[in-house]
Structures are given as C-alpha cells and as structure tokens.
Amino acid sequence: MKEFLLLCWEYFKTGLFAIGGGYATIPFLREMSVKYGWFTLDQLTTMLAVSESTPGPIGVNMATYVGYSQFGIPGAIGATLSLVAPSIIVICIIASVLERFKQLKVVQGIFSGLRPAVCGFILSAVISIFLVSLFRTDALGAGDFGSFFKWKSILLFAALLAGYRLPKKTPHPIFLIVAAACAGMIFSF
Amino acid sequence: MNVLWDLYAAWFRMGLFTFGGGYAMLPMIQKEAIEKYHWATEDEIMDYYALGQVTPGIIAVNTATFVGYKVKGVAGGIAATLGVISPSLVIITIIAGLITNFSDIPIVQHALGGIQIGVCVLLFEAIRKLILKGVKDIPTFVIFAAAFALNYFTSIPTFVLVILAGATGYAMFLMKGQKEGNA
C-alpha cells in the first residue's frame, strides 16, 4: 500500500512539474527508475516504443504502462489519474480566470501574439515529422540523392491526400487513419 | 448530463485515434470540438495550446480540460479529461498484460508505418488551414516566421518562446494604444 501511494505521489509530481508534451515526462521516469528501481532503463525504452505505437497521448500511455507493471490494473488507474490530477486542478483555475479576463483588450493583445507563434511551433513539428516520414535525410548527408526520397511513402501520402481532399465533404480523420493502417499492412510499410 | 456524456465520448474518440502527442491531436480536435460540436473556435484552441505549453501537464490533457471547462465548468473539465485518458488505460493495460513484444510484431509495424503517413496527411491539412486563417498581416507573419525558425533551428525551450510571443503581443498592444492616443 505504501509503495502504491508512493507511485501515485511520484506521478502527481510528474504531472505538476513536467511542462510541455509527453516527452517532458521522460526525465521524471528516468529518475523513478534510478531512485526506486521500479523498472530498468531498458524496460523504459520498451514502454516508450509501445506508448508511441498505440493510440493516445504518449505521456498518458507511459503512466498507464508503468502503473500496470507495478500494481496491475489498480496501478494503471492510480498512476494515470495522479498524472492528470494536477492538470485538472491547475487548468480549471486558469480557465476560470481566463473566462473573466478574456474581454480585456490587453489580454486579447497578448493572445494576438501567441496565436501565430503556436502556428509556427506546429509547423516546426510538422516539418520534422515530414522529414522523418517521407525523406531519408541521412542519404542526403552521404551525397546519395537518389535514395533521398522515400518514393513509396510519398506515393501513399499523395494517394491519401487525394482521397481526403477530393470528396465534397471532408471525411472524418478516423477514416483516414484506418485507410492508412490498411494500406500499410497491404503494402508492407 | 447529456453534455457531460458528449464531452466524455468525443474526447474518448479523439484519444483513440491520436497517434503521438498533443499536436497530432489537432486534426481530430478541429473535426470534433470545432466543427461538430462548436465547443471552441480555432482561435481558442490556439490559445489553449499556447497556455498548455507554459502550464504543468501533458498538452493533450490540458487542452481537453480547457475545452471541457469552457463547456460545463469543473465537471466538464473532468469528463473531457477522463475521456481522453480512457482509451490509453484500456489499450495499454491489455498490451502490457498480454503482448510484451507488441511493437516488434511485423503486421503492427506495417500498420504503424501506414498510419505515420496518414498522420502526415492530417497534419498537412491542419497546418494549412491554421496558417491560412491565422497569418493574415505583416505582424502576425513576422511572429509566425520567427516562432517557427527559433523552434526549428534552435534548442530554446518552447515555453520560453511562448513567453516571448506573449510579450511581443503585449508590446504590440501598447504601441497600438500609443498610436491611438496620439491621434
């Protein structure tokens, strides 16, 4: 029981101090591994691989995995709820303040600076994903221009984009994900 | 009660079909929270993303809490958050319990290889829409380009850039006020 509460406490701290996306929780997990020996760094790598290859936010997936590995289903629920509890508390407070101050011109001014910046951050993430998925950047470094393009991936990209854009009513993203998974299995991606 | 269920179910779907972290969820949020339920506007989602970068916790969870709170207060925030984490709880528990070598199975790898390209398509469409809508004059273009370049080419933490962008917005507000004051 004491160990269980300790796990929840560690995850509560992670949720409170990890700022940014799911990858921001990794340093905290590393610390848990070193401090308590709940899992080895090798196991952490496996957990990260599974969390990246399953649906859902990576940080939440990792919490569920770590919790389950220690205490089964109660551990999975305990660790995950502890991870999101600080978010719920902090964000509800900020949201209530935001609703009240949103009408102020100065707050609108600050947000008018934030919105285009967020577009820039997202574009930066999208370009990183594109480079990894559709091109071989290491081939370019080796001077091998021929294999720079992942032709098969680019072809699938074009086909999926056409299937998504051409219909009059844009399909739900779920259909695209399912179609992409099927294409991946059929053509051995 | 019905709204709470809608919040839970919609964020459950968004969690279930998002591969990767916060930004990868954007196309699903655009479809469900903005177009289908009108819970938030595109601008508000951008605000939540920005605030999610400088507040504790995972961005996807923070965004869910923000939208839920806006719709139905604290109960809404909790319903949306529980929705977005539920698929993870079920799927990871099954995989951790049964298939420890999940990510090494060939068919899984092929499916994920395809999904990765699908996510590229969705993100391409999402960012195209965002830029067309959000970058509309010289000041917004300058902030957009600077944020992209600093985020992509330097290792300055994103939350620092968010604070810088907010300060720029504040400075623009002050300058505008001065101009109007002088006129």
Short mmCIF file of C-alpha atoms in Angstrom, two decimals:
data_model
loop_
_atom_site.label_atom_id
_atom_site.label_comp_id
_atom_site.label_asym_id
_atom_site.label_seq_id
_atom_site.Cartn_x
_atom_site.Cartn_y
_atom_site.Cartn_z
CA MET A 1 0.00 0.00 0.00
CA LYS A 2 2.83 2.34 0.90
CA GLU A 3 4.52 1.60 -2.41
CA PHE A 4 1.26 2.21 -4.26
CA LEU A 5 0.83 5.64 -2.67
CA LEU A 6 4.46 6.40 -3.44
CA LEU A 7 3.85 5.60 -7.13
CA CYS A 8 0.81 7.89 -7.18
CA TRP A 9 2.76 10.63 -5.41
CA GLU A 10 5.65 10.38 -7.89
CA TYR A 11 3.19 10.61 -10.77
CA PHE A 12 1.37 13.54 -9.21
CA LYS A 13 4.73 15.36 -9.04
CA THR A 14 5.43 14.44 -12.66
CA GLY A 15 2.07 15.88 -13.74
CA LEU A 16 2.76 19.02 -11.74
CA PHE A 17 6.29 19.69 -12.93
CA ALA A 18 6.54 18.23 -16.44
CA ILE A 19 5.83 21.22 -18.67
CA GLY A 20 5.14 20.56 -22.35
CA GLY A 21 4.24 17.34 -24.14
CA GLY A 22 4.51 13.69 -23.17
CA TYR A 23 8.25 13.52 -23.81
CA ALA A 24 8.70 16.03 -20.98
CA THR A 25 7.77 13.24 -18.54
CA ILE A 26 10.73 11.05 -19.55
CA PRO A 27 13.31 12.72 -17.25
CA PHE A 28 10.93 12.09 -14.33
CA LEU A 29 10.55 8.43 -15.31
CA ARG A 30 14.31 8.08 -15.52
CA GLU A 31 14.55 9.47 -12.01
CA MET A 32 11.94 6.97 -10.75
CA SER A 33 13.92 4.15 -12.34
CA VAL A 34 17.15 5.23 -10.64
CA LYS A 35 15.56 6.09 -7.28
CA TYR A 36 13.17 3.18 -6.75
CA GLY A 37 14.24 0.55 -9.28
CA TRP A 38 10.61 0.01 -10.35
CA PHE A 39 11.83 -0.66 -13.88
CA THR A 40 15.16 -0.68 -15.68
CA LEU A 41 16.11 1.87 -18.32
CA ASP A 42 15.85 -0.95 -20.83
CA GLN A 43 12.24 -1.55 -19.86
CA LEU A 44 11.66 2.19 -20.10
CA THR A 45 12.76 2.05 -23.74
CA THR A 46 10.25 -0.73 -24.43
CA MET A 47 7.49 1.22 -22.70
CA LEU A 48 8.31 4.27 -24.81
CA ALA A 49 8.16 2.18 -28.01
CA VAL A 50 4.75 0.74 -27.08
CA SER A 51 3.45 4.17 -25.99
CA GLU A 52 4.48 5.68 -29.31
CA SER A 53 2.87 2.88 -31.31
CA THR A 54 -0.51 2.85 -29.57
CA PRO A 55 -3.30 5.42 -29.69
CA GLY A 56 -3.47 8.16 -27.08
CA PRO A 57 -1.15 10.81 -25.70
CA ILE A 58 2.33 9.36 -25.10
CA GLY A 59 2.62 10.66 -21.52
CA VAL A 60 -0.68 9.05 -20.54
CA ASN A 61 0.27 5.76 -22.20
CA MET A 62 3.59 5.67 -20.33
CA ALA A 63 1.86 6.34 -16.99
CA THR A 64 -0.60 3.51 -17.59
CA TYR A 65 2.23 1.18 -18.57
CA VAL A 66 4.40 1.97 -15.55
CA GLY A 67 1.43 1.73 -13.17
CA TYR A 68 0.32 -1.59 -14.62
CA SER A 69 3.81 -3.05 -14.46
CA GLN A 70 3.94 -2.33 -10.70
CA PHE A 71 0.44 -2.99 -9.37
CA GLY A 72 -1.70 -4.31 -12.22
CA ILE A 73 -4.93 -2.56 -13.14
CA PRO A 74 -5.23 -0.50 -9.90
CA GLY A 75 -1.67 0.70 -10.53
CA ALA A 76 -2.51 1.69 -14.12
CA ILE A 77 -5.54 3.70 -12.96
CA GLY A 78 -3.73 5.18 -9.96
CA ALA A 79 -0.67 6.37 -11.91
CA THR A 80 -2.73 7.81 -14.79
CA LEU A 81 -5.20 9.67 -12.56
CA SER A 82 -2.30 11.01 -10.47
CA LEU A 83 -0.62 12.27 -13.65
CA VAL A 84 -3.69 14.20 -14.84
CA ALA A 85 -4.92 15.43 -11.44
CA PRO A 86 -2.58 18.48 -11.33
CA SER A 87 -3.65 19.39 -14.90
CA ILE A 88 -7.33 19.29 -13.97
CA ILE A 89 -6.77 21.48 -10.91
CA VAL A 90 -4.38 23.99 -12.50
CA ILE A 91 -6.21 24.27 -15.83
CA CYS A 92 -9.64 24.70 -14.21
CA ILE A 93 -8.23 27.60 -12.19
CA ILE A 94 -6.59 29.19 -15.25
CA ALA A 95 -9.71 28.63 -17.37
CA SER A 96 -11.94 30.35 -14.80
CA VAL A 97 -9.53 33.32 -14.67
CA LEU A 98 -9.32 33.34 -18.47
CA GLU A 99 -13.10 33.47 -18.90
CA ARG A 100 -13.16 36.51 -16.65
CA PHE A 101 -10.27 38.43 -18.23
CA LYS A 102 -10.71 37.44 -21.86
CA GLN A 103 -12.68 40.61 -22.61
CA LEU A 104 -9.78 42.85 -21.55
CA LYS A 105 -8.03 44.47 -24.52
CA VAL A 106 -4.60 43.77 -23.01
CA VAL A 107 -5.31 40.04 -22.73
CA GLN A 108 -6.52 40.00 -26.33
CA GLY A 109 -3.30 41.77 -27.29
CA ILE A 110 -1.17 39.10 -25.63
CA PHE A 111 -3.12 36.32 -27.33
CA SER A 112 -2.81 38.02 -30.72
CA GLY A 113 0.94 37.49 -30.28
CA LEU A 114 0.57 33.91 -29.07
CA ARG A 115 -1.67 32.54 -31.85
CA PRO A 116 0.68 33.00 -34.83
CA ALA A 117 3.55 31.72 -32.64
CA VAL A 118 1.66 28.49 -31.94
CA CYS A 119 1.16 28.13 -35.73
CA GLY A 120 4.95 28.41 -36.05
CA PHE A 121 5.57 25.73 -33.38
CA ILE A 122 3.14 23.36 -35.05
CA LEU A 123 4.71 23.94 -38.48
CA SER A 124 8.09 23.15 -36.98
CA ALA A 125 6.78 19.86 -35.54
CA VAL A 126 5.03 19.01 -38.83
CA ILE A 127 8.22 19.57 -40.86
CA SER A 128 10.20 17.32 -38.51
CA ILE A 129 7.60 14.57 -38.93
CA PHE A 130 7.58 15.04 -42.72
CA LEU A 131 11.36 14.78 -42.98
CA VAL A 132 11.40 11.53 -41.00
CA SER A 133 8.40 10.02 -42.77
CA LEU A 134 8.88 10.98 -46.41
CA PHE A 135 12.63 11.51 -46.86
CA ARG A 136 15.94 9.95 -45.90
CA THR A 137 17.92 12.87 -44.57
CA ASP A 138 20.98 10.70 -43.86
CA ALA A 139 21.15 9.74 -47.55
CA LEU A 140 21.48 13.43 -48.42
CA GLY A 141 24.40 13.71 -45.98
CA ALA A 142 26.12 10.79 -47.72
CA GLY A 143 25.62 12.52 -51.08
CA ASP A 144 23.18 9.85 -52.27
CA PHE A 145 20.42 11.98 -53.82
CA GLY A 146 18.74 9.01 -55.49
CA SER A 147 17.55 7.46 -52.23
CA PHE A 148 16.73 10.81 -50.56
CA PHE A 149 13.05 10.41 -51.42
CA LYS A 150 11.05 7.57 -49.86
CA TRP A 151 9.03 7.11 -53.05
CA LYS A 152 6.65 4.53 -51.64
CA SER A 153 5.76 6.79 -48.69
CA ILE A 154 5.41 9.86 -50.91
CA LEU A 155 3.08 7.92 -53.21
CA LEU A 156 0.90 6.82 -50.30
CA PHE A 157 0.92 10.40 -48.99
CA ALA A 158 -0.32 11.70 -52.35
CA ALA A 159 -2.98 8.99 -52.61
CA LEU A 160 -4.29 9.60 -49.08
CA LEU A 161 -4.23 13.37 -49.55
CA ALA A 162 -6.26 12.99 -52.75
CA GLY A 163 -8.74 10.69 -51.01
CA TYR A 164 -9.08 13.20 -48.21
CA ARG A 165 -9.32 16.38 -50.30
CA LEU A 166 -11.29 15.30 -53.38
CA PRO A 167 -14.67 14.32 -51.83
CA LYS A 168 -17.05 17.29 -51.48
CA LYS A 169 -17.41 16.66 -47.75
CA THR A 170 -14.09 16.11 -45.97
CA PRO A 171 -14.11 12.63 -44.39
CA HIS A 172 -13.61 12.18 -40.65
CA PRO A 173 -9.90 11.84 -39.72
CA ILE A 174 -10.73 8.40 -38.28
CA PHE A 175 -11.39 7.07 -41.81
CA LEU A 176 -8.05 8.35 -43.00
CA ILE A 177 -6.20 6.70 -40.09
CA VAL A 178 -7.95 3.38 -40.75
CA ALA A 179 -7.28 3.59 -44.50
CA ALA A 180 -3.63 4.43 -43.83
CA ALA A 181 -3.28 1.44 -41.46
CA CYS A 182 -4.82 -0.90 -44.07
CA ALA A 183 -2.57 0.44 -46.82
CA GLY A 184 0.41 -0.01 -44.51
CA MET A 185 -0.45 -3.65 -43.87
CA ILE A 186 -1.23 -4.45 -47.52
CA PHE A 187 1.86 -2.82 -48.98
CA SER A 188 4.23 -3.73 -46.09
CA PHE A 189 5.21 -0.28 -44.89
CA MET B 1 -25.79 15.27 -18.00
CA ASN B 2 -26.03 14.78 -21.75
CA VAL B 3 -23.34 17.35 -22.43
CA LEU B 4 -21.00 15.60 -19.99
CA TRP B 5 -21.53 12.32 -21.84
CA ASP B 6 -20.88 14.05 -25.20
CA LEU B 7 -17.66 15.51 -23.78
CA TYR B 8 -16.54 12.14 -22.48
CA ALA B 9 -17.40 10.30 -25.70
CA ALA B 10 -15.91 12.88 -28.06
CA TRP B 11 -12.60 13.05 -26.16
CA PHE B 12 -12.59 9.26 -25.97
CA ARG B 13 -12.72 9.19 -29.80
CA MET B 14 -10.01 11.84 -30.02
CA GLY B 15 -7.75 9.84 -27.67
CA LEU B 16 -8.47 6.61 -29.50
CA PHE B 17 -7.43 7.90 -32.93
CA THR B 18 -4.49 10.09 -32.00
CA PHE B 19 -1.07 8.58 -32.53
CA GLY B 20 1.64 10.67 -30.90
CA GLY B 21 1.34 13.66 -28.62
CA GLY B 22 -0.55 16.94 -28.39
CA TYR B 23 -0.10 18.39 -31.89
CA ALA B 24 -1.04 15.13 -33.61
CA MET B 25 -4.45 15.53 -31.96
CA LEU B 26 -5.11 18.82 -33.74
CA PRO B 27 -6.93 17.36 -36.81
CA MET B 28 -9.24 15.38 -34.52
CA ILE B 29 -9.90 18.46 -32.36
CA GLN B 30 -10.70 20.52 -35.45
CA LYS B 31 -13.21 17.90 -36.57
CA GLU B 32 -14.87 17.06 -33.25
CA ALA B 33 -14.59 20.06 -30.90
CA ILE B 34 -14.70 22.83 -33.51
CA GLU B 35 -16.74 21.62 -36.50
CA LYS B 36 -19.06 19.04 -34.99
CA TYR B 37 -19.90 20.33 -31.50
CA HIS B 38 -18.82 24.03 -31.75
CA TRP B 39 -17.35 23.77 -28.26
CA ALA B 40 -14.49 26.08 -29.15
CA THR B 41 -13.20 28.22 -32.02
CA GLU B 42 -9.93 27.71 -33.86
CA ASP B 43 -8.51 30.78 -32.07
CA GLU B 44 -9.44 29.37 -28.68
CA ILE B 45 -7.72 26.05 -29.44
CA MET B 46 -4.56 28.02 -30.34
CA ASP B 47 -4.87 29.87 -27.02
CA TYR B 48 -5.21 26.56 -25.15
CA TYR B 49 -2.18 25.12 -26.95
CA ALA B 50 -0.15 28.21 -26.02
CA LEU B 51 -1.27 28.03 -22.38
CA GLY B 52 -0.74 24.25 -22.40
CA GLN B 53 2.93 24.88 -23.22
CA VAL B 54 3.52 27.05 -20.16
CA THR B 55 1.35 25.17 -17.66
CA PRO B 56 2.13 21.86 -15.97
CA GLY B 57 0.97 18.62 -17.52
CA ILE B 58 0.60 16.99 -20.90
CA ILE B 59 -0.70 19.27 -23.67
CA ALA B 60 -3.39 16.87 -24.89
CA VAL B 61 -4.79 16.54 -21.37
CA ASN B 62 -4.61 20.28 -20.71
CA THR B 63 -6.46 21.02 -23.96
CA ALA B 64 -9.18 18.52 -23.04
CA THR B 65 -9.58 20.11 -19.60
CA PHE B 66 -9.74 23.62 -21.12
CA VAL B 67 -12.45 22.70 -23.63
CA GLY B 68 -14.42 20.70 -21.05
CA TYR B 69 -14.27 23.54 -18.54
CA LYS B 70 -15.44 26.06 -21.11
CA VAL B 71 -18.46 23.90 -21.95
CA LYS B 72 -19.54 22.75 -18.50
CA GLY B 73 -17.26 24.04 -15.73
CA VAL B 74 -15.22 21.76 -13.48
CA ALA B 75 -17.46 18.73 -14.19
CA GLY B 76 -16.92 19.29 -17.92
CA GLY B 77 -13.16 19.52 -17.44
CA ILE B 78 -13.13 16.22 -15.56
CA ALA B 79 -15.42 14.48 -18.08
CA ALA B 80 -13.28 15.51 -21.06
CA THR B 81 -10.05 14.52 -19.33
CA LEU B 82 -11.36 11.13 -18.26
CA GLY B 83 -12.50 10.65 -21.87
CA VAL B 84 -9.10 11.36 -23.37
CA ILE B 85 -7.25 9.01 -20.97
CA SER B 86 -9.74 6.10 -21.09
CA PRO B 87 -8.57 4.55 -24.40
CA SER B 88 -4.98 4.58 -23.13
CA LEU B 89 -5.97 2.84 -19.91
CA VAL B 90 -7.74 0.04 -21.75
CA ILE B 91 -5.31 -0.45 -24.64
CA ILE B 92 -2.06 -0.19 -22.69
CA THR B 93 -3.34 -2.46 -19.93
CA ILE B 94 -4.20 -5.13 -22.50
CA ILE B 95 -0.89 -4.80 -24.31
CA ALA B 96 1.20 -4.65 -21.14
CA GLY B 97 -0.62 -7.70 -19.79
CA LEU B 98 -0.65 -9.83 -22.92
CA ILE B 99 1.71 -8.79 -25.69
CA THR B 100 5.00 -7.56 -24.34
CA ASN B 101 6.67 -7.59 -27.77
CA PHE B 102 3.80 -5.57 -29.31
CA SER B 103 5.92 -3.06 -31.21
CA ASP B 104 8.07 -5.85 -32.73
CA ILE B 105 5.18 -7.68 -34.43
CA PRO B 106 5.61 -7.24 -38.24
CA ILE B 107 1.92 -6.58 -39.01
CA VAL B 108 1.80 -3.95 -36.27
CA GLN B 109 4.90 -2.29 -37.68
CA HIS B 110 3.38 -2.23 -41.19
CA ALA B 111 0.12 -0.74 -39.91
CA LEU B 112 2.04 1.89 -37.93
CA GLY B 113 4.16 2.69 -40.99
CA GLY B 114 0.96 3.42 -42.91
CA ILE B 115 -0.58 5.36 -40.02
CA GLN B 116 2.52 7.57 -39.86
CA ILE B 117 1.87 8.67 -43.45
CA GLY B 118 -1.83 9.16 -42.63
CA VAL B 119 -0.87 11.40 -39.71
CA CYS B 120 1.33 13.40 -42.13
CA VAL B 121 -1.68 13.99 -44.40
CA LEU B 122 -3.89 15.07 -41.48
CA LEU B 123 -1.23 17.40 -40.08
CA PHE B 124 -0.56 18.87 -43.54
CA GLU B 125 -4.25 19.75 -43.86
CA ALA B 126 -4.48 21.04 -40.28
CA ILE B 127 -1.47 23.35 -40.51
CA ARG B 128 -2.54 24.59 -43.96
CA LYS B 129 -5.92 25.64 -42.53
CA LEU B 130 -4.30 27.24 -39.48
CA ILE B 131 -1.81 29.31 -41.48
CA LEU B 132 -4.42 30.50 -43.99
CA LYS B 133 -6.61 31.63 -41.13
CA GLY B 134 -4.14 32.84 -38.53
CA VAL B 135 -1.39 34.53 -40.56
CA LYS B 136 -3.17 37.46 -42.13
CA ASP B 137 -0.95 40.55 -41.93
CA ILE B 138 2.71 41.56 -41.58
CA PRO B 139 2.92 41.47 -37.73
CA THR B 140 1.34 38.00 -37.49
CA PHE B 141 3.57 36.76 -40.32
CA VAL B 142 6.70 38.04 -38.57
CA ILE B 143 5.73 36.37 -35.26
CA PHE B 144 4.80 33.16 -37.10
CA ALA B 145 8.07 33.04 -39.06
CA ALA B 146 10.21 33.91 -36.03
CA ALA B 147 8.47 31.33 -33.82
CA PHE B 148 8.95 28.67 -36.49
CA ALA B 149 12.63 29.47 -37.07
CA LEU B 150 13.52 29.66 -33.36
CA ASN B 151 11.61 26.47 -32.61
CA TYR B 152 13.04 24.55 -35.55
CA PHE B 153 16.65 25.72 -35.69
CA THR B 154 17.49 26.43 -32.04
CA SER B 155 17.08 24.45 -28.83
CA ILE B 156 15.40 27.26 -26.88
CA PRO B 157 12.64 25.59 -24.79
CA THR B 158 9.16 26.15 -26.24
CA PHE B 159 7.77 27.64 -23.03
CA VAL B 160 10.39 30.42 -23.25
CA LEU B 161 9.26 31.15 -26.83
CA VAL B 162 5.63 31.25 -25.67
CA ILE B 163 6.53 33.87 -23.07
CA LEU B 164 8.45 35.87 -25.72
CA ALA B 165 5.48 35.71 -28.11
CA GLY B 166 3.10 36.84 -25.36
CA ALA B 167 5.44 39.74 -24.54
CA THR B 168 5.52 40.69 -28.25
CA GLY B 169 1.71 40.68 -28.31
CA TYR B 170 1.72 42.89 -25.22
CA ALA B 171 4.24 45.29 -26.79
CA MET B 172 2.13 45.47 -29.97
CA PHE B 173 -0.90 46.27 -27.80
CA LEU B 174 0.96 49.09 -26.04
CA MET B 175 2.22 50.55 -29.35
CA LYS B 176 -1.25 50.46 -30.83
CA GLY B 177 -2.63 52.21 -27.75
CA GLN B 178 0.01 54.93 -28.06
CA LYS B 179 -0.76 55.48 -31.73
CA GLU B 180 -4.46 55.77 -30.98
CA GLY B 181 -3.66 58.03 -28.03
CA ASN B 182 -1.65 60.40 -30.22
CA ALA B 183 -4.20 60.55 -32.98
#
